[in-house]
Coordinates of C-alpha atoms (C1' of nucleotides) in Angstrom, one line a residue:
Chain A
X24 CA 117.6 104.2 99.3
X25 CA 114.1 104.2 100.1
X26 CA 112.6 102.3 102.9
X27 CA 111.2 99.1 101.8
X28 CA 108.7 99.2 104.8
X29 CA 107.3 102.7 103.9
X30 CA 106.8 101.4 100.3
X31 CA 105.1 98.4 101.4
X32 CA 102.7 100.2 103.6
X33 CA 102.0 103.0 101.2
X34 CA 103.1 101.7 97.5
X35 CA 100.6 104.1 96.1
X36 CA 101.8 107.4 97.6
X37 CA 105.4 106.2 96.7
X38 CA 104.4 105.5 93.2
X39 CA 102.8 108.8 92.6
X40 CA 105.8 110.5 94.1
X41 CA 108.2 108.6 91.9
X42 CA 106.1 109.3 89.0
X43 CA 106.7 113.0 89.3
X44 CA 110.3 112.7 88.3
X45 CA 109.1 111.4 85.0
X46 CA 111.7 108.6 84.7
X47 CA 109.1 105.7 85.0
X48 CA 110.8 104.3 88.0
X49 CA 107.1 103.9 89.6
X50 CA 106.8 101.0 87.4
X51 CA 109.5 99.0 89.3
X52 CA 107.6 99.1 92.5
X53 CA 105.2 96.2 91.5
X54 CA 108.0 94.1 91.1
X55 CA 109.8 95.2 94.1
X56 CA 106.7 94.4 96.2
X57 CA 106.3 90.9 94.7
X58 CA 110.0 90.2 95.2
X59 CA 109.7 91.5 98.9
X60 CA 106.6 89.2 99.4
X61 CA 108.4 86.0 98.0
X62 CA 111.5 87.2 100.0
X63 CA 109.5 87.4 103.3
X64 CA 107.9 83.9 102.8
X65 CA 111.2 82.1 101.9
X66 CA 112.9 83.9 105.1
X67 CA 109.8 82.7 107.3
X68 CA 110.2 79.2 105.9
X69 CA 113.7 78.8 105.8
X70 CA 114.0 80.4 109.5
X71 CA 111.5 77.9 110.9
X72 CA 113.3 75.0 109.5
X73 CA 116.7 76.6 111.0
X74 CA 115.0 76.7 114.5
X75 CA 114.2 73.0 114.1
X76 CA 117.6 72.2 112.9
X77 CA 119.3 74.1 115.9
X78 CA 117.1 72.4 118.2
X79 CA 118.1 69.1 117.0
X80 CA 121.6 69.8 116.9
X81 CA 121.5 70.7 120.5
X82 CA 119.9 67.6 121.4
X83 CA 122.7 65.6 119.4
X84 CA 125.3 67.6 121.5
X85 CA 123.6 66.8 124.7
X86 CA 123.4 63.0 123.8
X87 CA 127.0 62.8 122.7
X88 CA 128.1 64.1 126.1
X89 CA 125.9 61.3 127.7
X90 CA 127.6 59.0 125.4
X91 CA 124.2 57.7 123.9
X92 CA 125.7 57.4 120.4
X93 CA 123.0 55.2 119.0
X94 CA 120.2 57.7 119.8
X95 CA 122.5 60.3 118.7
X96 CA 123.1 58.7 115.1
X97 CA 119.1 58.8 114.9
X98 CA 119.0 62.4 115.5
X99 CA 121.5 63.1 113.0
X100 CA 119.8 61.2 110.1
X101 CA 116.7 63.3 111.2
X102 CA 118.9 66.6 111.3
X103 CA 120.2 65.7 107.8
X104 CA 116.7 65.5 106.4
X105 CA 116.0 69.2 107.7
X106 CA 119.4 70.2 106.3
X107 CA 118.2 68.7 102.8
X108 CA 115.1 70.5 102.9
X109 CA 116.8 73.9 103.6
X110 CA 119.3 73.5 100.8
X111 CA 116.5 72.8 98.7
X112 CA 114.8 75.8 99.6
X113 CA 117.6 78.1 99.2
X114 CA 118.5 76.7 95.9
X115 CA 114.8 77.0 94.6
X116 CA 114.9 80.7 96.0
X117 CA 118.1 81.3 93.9
X118 CA 116.6 80.0 90.6
X119 CA 113.5 81.7 91.4
X120 CA 115.5 84.8 91.0
X121 CA 117.7 83.7 88.2
X122 CA 120.6 84.5 90.6
X123 CA 124.2 84.2 90.0
X124 CA 126.0 81.7 91.9
X125 CA 126.8 83.3 95.5
X126 CA 123.9 85.6 95.4
X127 CA 121.4 85.5 98.2
X128 CA 117.9 86.6 97.6
X129 CA 118.4 89.7 99.5
X130 CA 121.4 90.8 97.8
X131 CA 119.7 90.8 94.3
X132 CA 116.9 92.1 95.6
X133 CA 118.7 95.0 97.1
X134 CA 120.9 95.7 94.4
X135 CA 118.4 95.1 91.4
X136 CA 116.0 97.4 92.4
X137 CA 116.1 99.6 95.7
X138 CA 119.5 100.8 94.7
X139 CA 118.1 102.1 91.3
X140 CA 115.2 103.9 92.6
X141 CA 115.7 107.6 93.1
X142 CA 114.6 109.6 96.1
X143 CA 111.2 110.9 96.8
X144 CA 110.7 114.5 96.1
X145 CA 109.7 116.6 99.0
X146 CA 105.9 118.2 99.1
X147 CA 107.5 121.6 98.3
X148 CA 109.2 120.6 95.2
X149 CA 107.2 122.0 92.2
X150 CA 106.1 119.3 89.7
X151 CA 107.5 119.5 86.4
X152 CA 109.5 118.0 83.3
X153 CA 112.7 119.8 83.1
X154 CA 114.8 122.8 83.7
X155 CA 111.7 125.0 82.1
X156 CA 109.6 124.1 85.1
X157 CA 112.0 125.2 87.7
X158 CA 110.9 127.9 90.0
X159 CA 113.0 131.1 90.3
X160 CA 113.3 131.8 94.0
X161 CA 115.3 135.2 94.0
X162 CA 118.0 137.2 92.4
X163 CA 120.6 139.1 94.1
X164 CA 122.6 142.1 92.3
X165 CA 121.8 143.1 88.9
X166 CA 123.4 142.1 85.6
X167 CA 126.7 144.2 85.0
X168 CA 126.6 147.0 82.6
X169 CA 129.5 147.5 79.9
X170 CA 130.3 150.5 77.8
X171 CA 131.7 148.0 75.3
X172 CA 130.6 144.2 74.1
X173 CA 131.8 142.0 76.9
X174 CA 133.9 139.2 75.5
X175 CA 133.5 135.7 76.3
X176 CA 135.9 134.1 78.8
X177 CA 137.7 132.2 76.1
X178 CA 138.7 134.9 74.5
X179 CA 140.0 136.8 77.4
X180 CA 141.9 133.7 78.9
X181 CA 143.6 133.8 75.6
X182 CA 144.6 137.1 75.4
X183 CA 145.6 137.3 79.3
X184 CA 147.1 133.7 79.1
X185 CA 144.9 132.8 82.0
X186 CA 144.1 128.9 80.3
X187 CA 145.9 127.3 77.3
X188 CA 143.0 125.4 75.8
X189 CA 145.0 123.9 72.9
X190 CA 147.9 122.5 75.2
X191 CA 145.4 121.2 77.8
X192 CA 143.7 119.3 75.1
X193 CA 147.0 118.2 74.0
X194 CA 147.8 116.8 77.2
X195 CA 144.5 115.0 78.1
X196 CA 142.1 115.6 75.3
X197 CA 139.2 118.0 75.0
X198 CA 137.9 118.9 78.2
X199 CA 141.0 119.3 80.3
X200 CA 142.3 122.8 81.1
X201 CA 145.7 124.0 81.4
X202 CA 145.7 127.0 83.5
X203 CA 148.7 129.4 83.0
X204 CA 150.4 132.1 84.9
X205 CA 147.5 134.4 86.5
X206 CA 144.9 132.0 85.5
X207 CA 146.6 129.3 87.7
X208 CA 147.1 131.6 90.2
X209 CA 143.7 132.9 90.4
X210 CA 142.1 129.2 90.5
X211 CA 144.3 128.5 93.7
X212 CA 143.3 131.8 95.2
X213 CA 139.7 131.1 94.7
X214 CA 139.9 127.7 96.2
X215 CA 141.7 129.0 99.2
X216 CA 139.0 131.9 99.4
X217 CA 136.1 129.6 99.3
X218 CA 137.6 127.3 102.0
X219 CA 138.3 130.3 104.2
X220 CA 135.1 131.7 103.9
X221 CA 133.2 128.6 104.7
X222 CA 135.7 127.6 107.7
X223 CA 135.7 131.2 109.6
X224 CA 132.2 132.3 108.5
X225 CA 129.9 129.4 108.4
X226 CA 131.3 127.0 110.7
X227 CA 132.3 124.2 108.6
X228 CA 135.2 121.8 109.5
X229 CA 137.6 121.4 106.3
X230 CA 138.5 117.9 105.7
X231 CA 140.6 116.8 102.6
X232 CA 139.7 113.5 101.3
X233 CA 141.0 110.9 99.1
X234 CA 140.5 111.7 95.2
X235 CA 139.8 108.0 94.5
X236 CA 137.1 106.2 96.1
X237 CA 135.8 102.7 96.0
X238 CA 132.7 101.6 94.5
X239 CA 130.9 101.1 97.9
X240 CA 131.3 105.1 98.3
X241 CA 129.9 105.9 94.7
X242 CA 126.9 103.5 95.7
X243 CA 126.3 105.3 99.1
X244 CA 126.0 108.7 97.6
X245 CA 123.8 107.4 95.0
X246 CA 126.2 107.8 92.1
X247 CA 126.1 104.2 91.4
X248 CA 124.7 101.8 89.9
X249 CA 122.8 104.4 87.8
X250 CA 125.8 106.7 86.7
X251 CA 128.5 104.4 86.4
X252 CA 129.1 105.6 82.8
X253 CA 129.7 109.1 83.8
X254 CA 132.6 108.1 86.0
X255 CA 136.3 107.5 85.6
X256 CA 137.7 104.0 86.6
X257 CA 141.1 103.7 87.7
X258 CA 143.1 100.7 88.7
X259 CA 146.6 100.5 90.2
X260 CA 149.3 98.4 89.3
X261 CA 148.2 97.5 85.8
X262 CA 150.2 94.7 84.3
X263 CA 150.4 93.2 80.9
X264 CA 149.1 96.4 79.4
X265 CA 148.2 96.0 75.8
X266 CA 149.4 99.2 74.1
X267 CA 147.5 98.1 70.7
X268 CA 144.6 100.0 71.6
X269 CA 144.3 102.1 68.4
X270 CA 143.2 98.7 66.5
X271 CA 139.9 97.8 68.2
X272 CA 138.9 94.2 67.4
X273 CA 136.8 91.6 68.8
X274 CA 139.0 91.3 71.6
X275 CA 138.1 94.7 73.1
X276 CA 136.3 93.2 75.8
X277 CA 139.6 91.2 76.7
X278 CA 141.6 94.1 76.3
X279 CA 139.4 96.2 78.7
X280 CA 139.4 93.5 81.4
X281 CA 143.3 93.1 80.9
X282 CA 143.6 96.9 82.1
X283 CA 141.1 96.2 84.7
X284 CA 138.5 98.4 83.5
X285 CA 135.6 96.2 83.9
X286 CA 136.5 95.0 87.1
X287 CA 137.5 98.4 88.4
X288 CA 136.5 98.7 92.1
X289 CA 138.3 102.4 92.5
X290 CA 137.0 105.8 90.9
X291 CA 138.0 109.4 90.5
X292 CA 135.6 111.4 92.6
X293 CA 132.9 113.1 90.3
X294 CA 132.7 115.3 93.5
X295 CA 133.9 115.7 97.1
X296 CA 130.7 114.5 98.1
X297 CA 131.4 110.8 97.5
X298 CA 134.3 110.5 99.7
X299 CA 133.1 113.2 102.5
X300 CA 129.6 112.0 103.0
X301 CA 131.0 108.5 103.4
X302 CA 133.3 109.6 106.1
X303 CA 131.0 108.0 108.8
X304 CA 129.4 105.3 106.6
X305 CA 128.4 102.1 108.8
X306 CA 128.6 104.3 112.1
X307 CA 126.3 104.9 114.8
X308 CA 126.9 108.5 115.9
X309 CA 125.9 109.9 119.0
X310 CA 123.0 112.5 118.6
X311 CA 125.2 115.2 120.5
X312 CA 127.6 114.9 117.6
X313 CA 125.0 116.3 115.1
X314 CA 125.0 118.3 113.4
X315 CA 128.3 117.9 111.4
X316 CA 129.3 120.1 109.1
X317 CA 132.3 119.7 106.4
X318 CA 133.6 121.7 103.9
X319 CA 136.3 120.2 101.5
X320 CA 138.0 120.9 98.4
X321 CA 138.8 118.3 95.5
X322 CA 139.0 118.1 91.8
X323 CA 136.0 116.7 90.2
X324 CA 136.2 114.2 87.4
X325 CA 133.2 113.8 85.2
X326 CA 133.2 111.7 82.0
X327 CA 130.2 113.6 80.5
X328 CA 129.5 110.7 78.3
X329 CA 127.1 111.7 75.7
X330 CA 127.6 115.3 76.2
X331 CA 130.1 115.6 73.3
X332 CA 129.6 118.5 71.4
X333 CA 127.4 120.2 74.0
X334 CA 129.0 123.4 75.2
X335 CA 132.5 121.7 74.7
X336 CA 134.3 124.7 73.9
X337 CA 135.7 126.9 76.9
X338 CA 135.5 125.8 80.6
X339 CA 131.8 125.8 81.0
X340 CA 131.6 122.2 80.6
X341 CA 134.9 120.2 81.2
X342 CA 136.0 116.7 82.6
X343 CA 138.0 118.1 85.3
X344 CA 137.2 121.0 87.7
X345 CA 137.9 122.2 91.1
X346 CA 135.1 122.5 93.4
X347 CA 134.8 123.1 97.5
X348 CA 131.7 121.2 98.7
X349 CA 129.9 121.6 101.6
X350 CA 128.2 118.8 103.5
X351 CA 125.9 118.3 106.4
X352 CA 124.7 115.5 108.6
X353 CA 121.9 116.6 110.6
X354 CA 118.8 115.5 112.6
X355 CA 115.7 114.9 110.4
X356 CA 114.0 117.5 112.0
X357 CA 116.3 120.2 111.4
X358 CA 117.3 119.4 107.6
X359 CA 115.2 121.7 105.8
X360 CA 116.2 124.7 108.0
X361 CA 119.8 123.4 107.4
X362 CA 119.3 123.4 103.6
X363 CA 118.1 127.0 103.5
X364 CA 121.3 128.1 105.6
X365 CA 123.5 125.9 103.3
X366 CA 122.0 127.8 100.2
X367 CA 122.8 131.0 102.1
X368 CA 126.4 130.0 102.6
X369 CA 126.9 129.4 99.1
X370 CA 125.3 132.6 98.1
X371 CA 127.5 134.3 100.3
X372 CA 130.5 133.3 98.0
X373 CA 128.8 135.1 95.0
X374 CA 127.7 138.3 97.2
X375 CA 131.3 138.5 98.6
X376 CA 132.7 138.6 95.0
X377 CA 130.1 140.9 93.9
X378 CA 128.5 138.5 91.1
X379 CA 125.1 138.8 90.3
X380 CA 123.2 135.5 90.8
X381 CA 119.6 133.9 91.0
X382 CA 118.5 130.9 92.9
X383 CA 116.4 128.3 91.5
X384 CA 114.3 125.6 92.9
X385 CA 114.4 122.6 90.9
X386 CA 111.4 120.8 89.7
X387 CA 110.8 117.2 90.5
X388 CA 111.8 116.1 87.0
X389 CA 115.2 118.1 86.9
X390 CA 116.4 116.8 90.4
X391 CA 119.5 114.6 91.1
X392 CA 118.9 110.9 91.6
X393 CA 119.7 111.1 95.5
X394 CA 117.6 114.5 96.5
X395 CA 114.5 115.1 98.1
X396 CA 114.8 118.9 97.4
X397 CA 117.4 120.9 95.4
X398 CA 118.5 124.7 95.0
X399 CA 120.6 125.7 92.1
X400 CA 122.4 128.9 92.2
X401 CA 123.2 130.4 88.7
X402 CA 125.8 133.1 88.3
X403 CA 125.5 135.8 85.6
X404 CA 128.3 135.5 82.9
X405 CA 128.0 138.6 80.8
X406 CA 130.0 137.3 78.0
X407 CA 128.0 134.1 77.6
X408 CA 124.8 136.2 78.0
X409 CA 123.5 133.4 80.1
X410 CA 123.5 132.1 83.7
X411 CA 125.7 129.3 84.8
X412 CA 125.2 126.7 87.5
X413 CA 127.8 127.2 89.9
X414 CA 126.3 125.5 93.2
X415 CA 123.5 123.0 93.6
X416 CA 122.6 122.5 97.1
X417 CA 120.2 119.3 98.1
X418 CA 118.6 117.8 101.0
X419 CA 118.9 114.0 100.4
X420 CA 117.2 113.2 103.7
X421 CA 118.1 109.6 104.7
X422 CA 118.4 108.4 101.2
X423 CA 122.2 108.3 101.5
X424 CA 122.1 107.5 105.1
X425 CA 120.4 104.2 104.3
X426 CA 122.6 103.3 101.5
X427 CA 125.6 103.7 103.7
X428 CA 124.1 102.5 107.0
X429 CA 124.8 105.7 108.8
X430 CA 122.8 106.0 111.8
X431 CA 122.6 107.9 115.2
X432 CA 121.5 107.0 118.5
X433 CA 118.9 109.1 120.0
X434 CA 118.9 110.2 123.8
X435 CA 116.1 107.4 124.0
X436 CA 118.4 104.8 122.7
X437 CA 116.5 104.6 119.3
X438 CA 118.7 104.3 116.1
X439 CA 117.6 106.9 113.5
X440 CA 119.1 107.7 109.9
X441 CA 120.2 111.3 109.9
X442 CA 119.7 113.5 107.1
X443 CA 122.6 114.2 104.7
X444 CA 122.9 117.4 102.6
X445 CA 125.4 118.4 100.1
X446 CA 126.0 121.8 98.2
X447 CA 128.7 123.4 96.2
X448 CA 130.0 126.1 97.7
X449 CA 130.9 126.5 94.9
X450 CA 132.1 125.0 91.9
X451 CA 135.3 126.6 90.1
X452 CA 135.6 126.7 86.5
X453 CA 132.4 128.4 86.0
X454 CA 133.1 131.0 88.7
X455 CA 136.2 131.7 87.2
X456 CA 134.3 132.3 84.0
X457 CA 131.8 134.5 85.8
X458 CA 134.4 136.3 87.4
X459 CA 136.5 137.3 84.5
X460 CA 133.5 138.2 82.3
X461 CA 132.0 140.3 85.0
X462 CA 135.0 142.1 85.7
X463 CA 136.4 142.6 82.4
X464 CA 137.7 146.0 81.6
X465 CA 137.8 148.4 78.5
X466 CA 141.4 147.6 78.2
X467 CA 140.8 143.7 78.5
X468 CA 142.2 143.7 82.0
X469 CA 140.4 142.1 84.8
X470 CA 139.8 144.0 88.0
X471 CA 139.6 141.8 91.2
X472 CA 137.0 142.0 93.8
X473 CA 138.6 143.2 97.1
X474 CA 137.4 140.1 98.9
X475 CA 139.8 138.2 96.6
X476 CA 142.7 140.6 96.4
X477 CA 144.3 139.4 99.5
X478 CA 144.6 135.8 98.3
X479 CA 145.5 136.5 94.7
X480 CA 147.8 139.4 96.0
X481 CA 146.8 141.6 93.1
X482 CA 144.0 143.8 92.4
X483 CA 143.9 143.6 88.7
X484 CA 145.1 141.1 86.0
X485 CA 146.6 142.6 82.7
X486 CA 148.3 141.1 79.9
Chain B
rG48 C1' 155.1 93.4 95.7
rG49 C1' 157.9 89.7 99.7
rA50 C1' 158.1 88.0 104.9
rA51 C1' 155.9 87.6 109.8
rG52 C1' 151.8 88.3 113.0
rG53 C1' 147.0 89.6 113.9
rG54 C1' 141.4 90.9 112.7
rU55 C1' 135.8 88.8 118.5
rG56 C1' 130.4 93.3 121.7
rG57 C1' 131.6 100.8 123.2
rC58 C1' 136.8 99.8 124.7
rU59 C1' 139.9 95.7 126.7
rG60 C1' 140.5 90.4 126.5
rA61 C1' 139.2 84.8 126.9
rG62 C1' 137.5 81.1 124.0
rU63 C1' 139.3 72.0 123.8
rG64 C1' 133.7 71.7 117.1
rG65 C1' 128.3 70.9 120.8
rU66 C1' 123.0 75.3 126.2
rU67 C1' 129.0 80.5 123.5
rG68 C1' 125.4 86.0 121.4
rA69 C1' 129.8 84.9 123.2
rA70 C1' 133.8 84.3 130.1
rG71 C1' 136.8 88.2 132.9
rG72 C1' 137.8 93.3 133.0
rC73 C1' 136.7 98.6 131.9
rA74 C1' 132.9 102.2 130.8
rC75 C1' 127.7 102.9 131.0
rC76 C1' 122.3 102.3 133.1
rU77 C1' 118.9 100.8 137.2
rG78 C1' 118.2 99.4 142.2
rA79 C1' 120.2 98.8 147.6
rC80 C1' 123.1 101.2 151.1
rU81 C1' 124.2 106.8 152.4
rC82 C1' 121.9 113.4 154.4
rG83 C1' 124.6 113.3 149.5
rA84 C1' 128.6 111.4 146.8
rA85 C1' 132.6 107.7 146.8
rA86 C1' 133.3 102.5 147.7
rU87 C1' 130.4 98.1 148.0
rC88 C1' 126.5 94.9 146.6
rA89 C1' 122.3 93.2 143.3
rG90 C1' 120.7 93.3 138.3
rG91 C1' 120.8 95.3 133.1
rC92 C1' 123.7 96.6 129.3
rG93 C1' 125.0 94.8 120.8
rU94 C1' 122.8 95.1 115.8
rA95 C1' 119.4 93.8 112.1
rG96 C1' 114.8 91.1 110.6
rG97 C1' 110.5 88.2 111.9
rA98 C1' 105.8 86.4 115.1
rG99 C1' 102.7 88.3 119.2
rC100 C1' 98.1 93.3 122.3
rA101 C1' 102.0 92.2 125.4
rA102 C1' 105.7 89.6 128.8
rU103 C1' 108.0 87.0 125.6
rC104 C1' 109.5 84.0 121.6
rC105 C1' 112.3 82.7 116.8
rU106 C1' 116.4 83.5 113.0
rA107 C1' 120.9 85.9 111.4
rC108 C1' 125.7 88.0 112.7
rC109 C1' 132.9 86.9 116.2
rG110 C1' 136.8 91.0 109.1
rU111 C1' 134.1 89.4 103.9
rG112 C1' 132.6 85.3 100.9
rG113 C1' 132.4 80.0 100.1
rG114 C1' 133.1 74.8 101.9
rU115 C1' 133.3 70.5 105.7
rU116 C1' 129.8 68.9 109.6
rC117 C1' 123.7 66.8 112.4
rA118 C1' 126.4 71.2 114.7
rA119 C1' 131.5 76.4 113.1
rA120 C1' 134.1 82.3 116.5
rU121 C1' 136.5 77.6 116.8
rC122 C1' 138.4 73.0 111.1
rC123 C1' 139.5 74.1 105.3
rC124 C1' 139.7 77.5 101.0
rA125 C1' 139.9 82.4 98.7
rC126 C1' 139.8 87.5 99.3
rC127 C1' 139.8 92.2 102.2
rC128 C1' 142.2 95.1 106.3
rC129 C1' 145.6 96.1 110.0
rU130 C1' 150.7 96.2 112.5
rU131 C1' 155.9 95.1 111.9
rC132 C1' 160.2 94.1 108.9
rC133 C1' 162.2 94.2 103.7
rG134 C1' 162.0 96.2 98.7
rC135 C1' 160.3 100.4 95.7
rC136 C1' 159.0 105.4 95.9
rA137 C1' 156.7 111.5 96.1

RNA sequence: GGAAGGGUGGCUGAGUGGUUGAAGGCACCUGACUCGAAAUCAGGCGUAGGAGCAAUCCUACCGUGGGUUCAAAUCCCACCCCUUCCGCCA
């Protein structure tokens, strides 16, 4: 969430920076400022009346204790008039906004616009429209060479029986993976390897969060309200479940409500960032507690609505994948140093495994909603003949902290919003792909990098 | 899911509908005493928004949201959470 004060003070600068994202959000600023203006007027007026009312009420109290009831009654009539005025102003305020019953203007105000505005890009972020304009920062290693034509992971997974794509789809639909045998073991070994690496070498504290979070958490990290359609909603204890779902009719809406989808307050995590960043929501941390560094494994659930048909084969775009996530909560003045370190931490994963990769600085148009600056790490997958994004490290500055009202108290006693960073360290599925494709042998087996061997308890996967 | 109890400031713990933003205690900060410290004494000590150069003043907040009232931490309704017991269950 952006700071309404700075929008008020420098609307042009905010507009300009939002415009670089290319989503047209800068157009909302005028409406926002107008609302802000109105809100402040109403509040000032209502506040004044409240002061009058409070004063009168106290006078009535004093009169009552002195048993001067006649005078008290007169005052009451006076107070009632003030009360009427306040009620009138409040209902006008609601009407003005077309607000629903129970909404205050500030709720609406906050929800409707501020929550929808993305973060402002940092000055060092290149302006651009899409991935084409991202800037290559560095590469590590080289594309591996083969004496044969490297196979895509799908073929390798099938011949080595690492993943049963058909049965995964049978269970849960396309985009869900059934790991089998060495595939399952490799997946598990990778998770363990990643966690250990970050815990023992990079100073992160492991947390293991719930995989279902409330909507407030999704809102806190900036996932909602914009990406509601990308999430999986869940609801416990569904009653009166209607099984006749294959016959959509005009009652679809009712049916959806019956199973609780429309009213869902709980969601499968799209990333461990959702629960972990929210760990300290609504807290005031001590300055001495910072920086906080967490590492967490979680499965990630993504509806990928609208992406049907795009790279749906194989493991590159799936509805559920594993990920080890890095989270940092730091003092504002350190956040960009911490971002560089976080990228290095994620890079170390690929270096230890001997995988060729490149680091890309995302341009303004390609960055995520909450981020002020993002580096992507893309690993080389020879069977695909392309780079796959396995990590995205972002500094969200105070954007998320504002949304979840997370602050820290400085030595001087001032409350400030910390900066929050998140980065994949790294996403599995795609790492799995790069690994099997990179280390495939002439005989169709996969050799395992030394760093991973203790975890897999094998140096080679064969059919 | 059923029953009972409970949610008040950093913690603890009071609070007959009317100077209660909230007693008391602990912790913390400042000052006095002391060579210094402890003990003791005096004072201070929540968050957010608004007005003002400033001292300061105003408003909101006692789980959340409604309601009753001139006035709500206090009364009413709904919901959430916690604890204990029961049921169910990995």
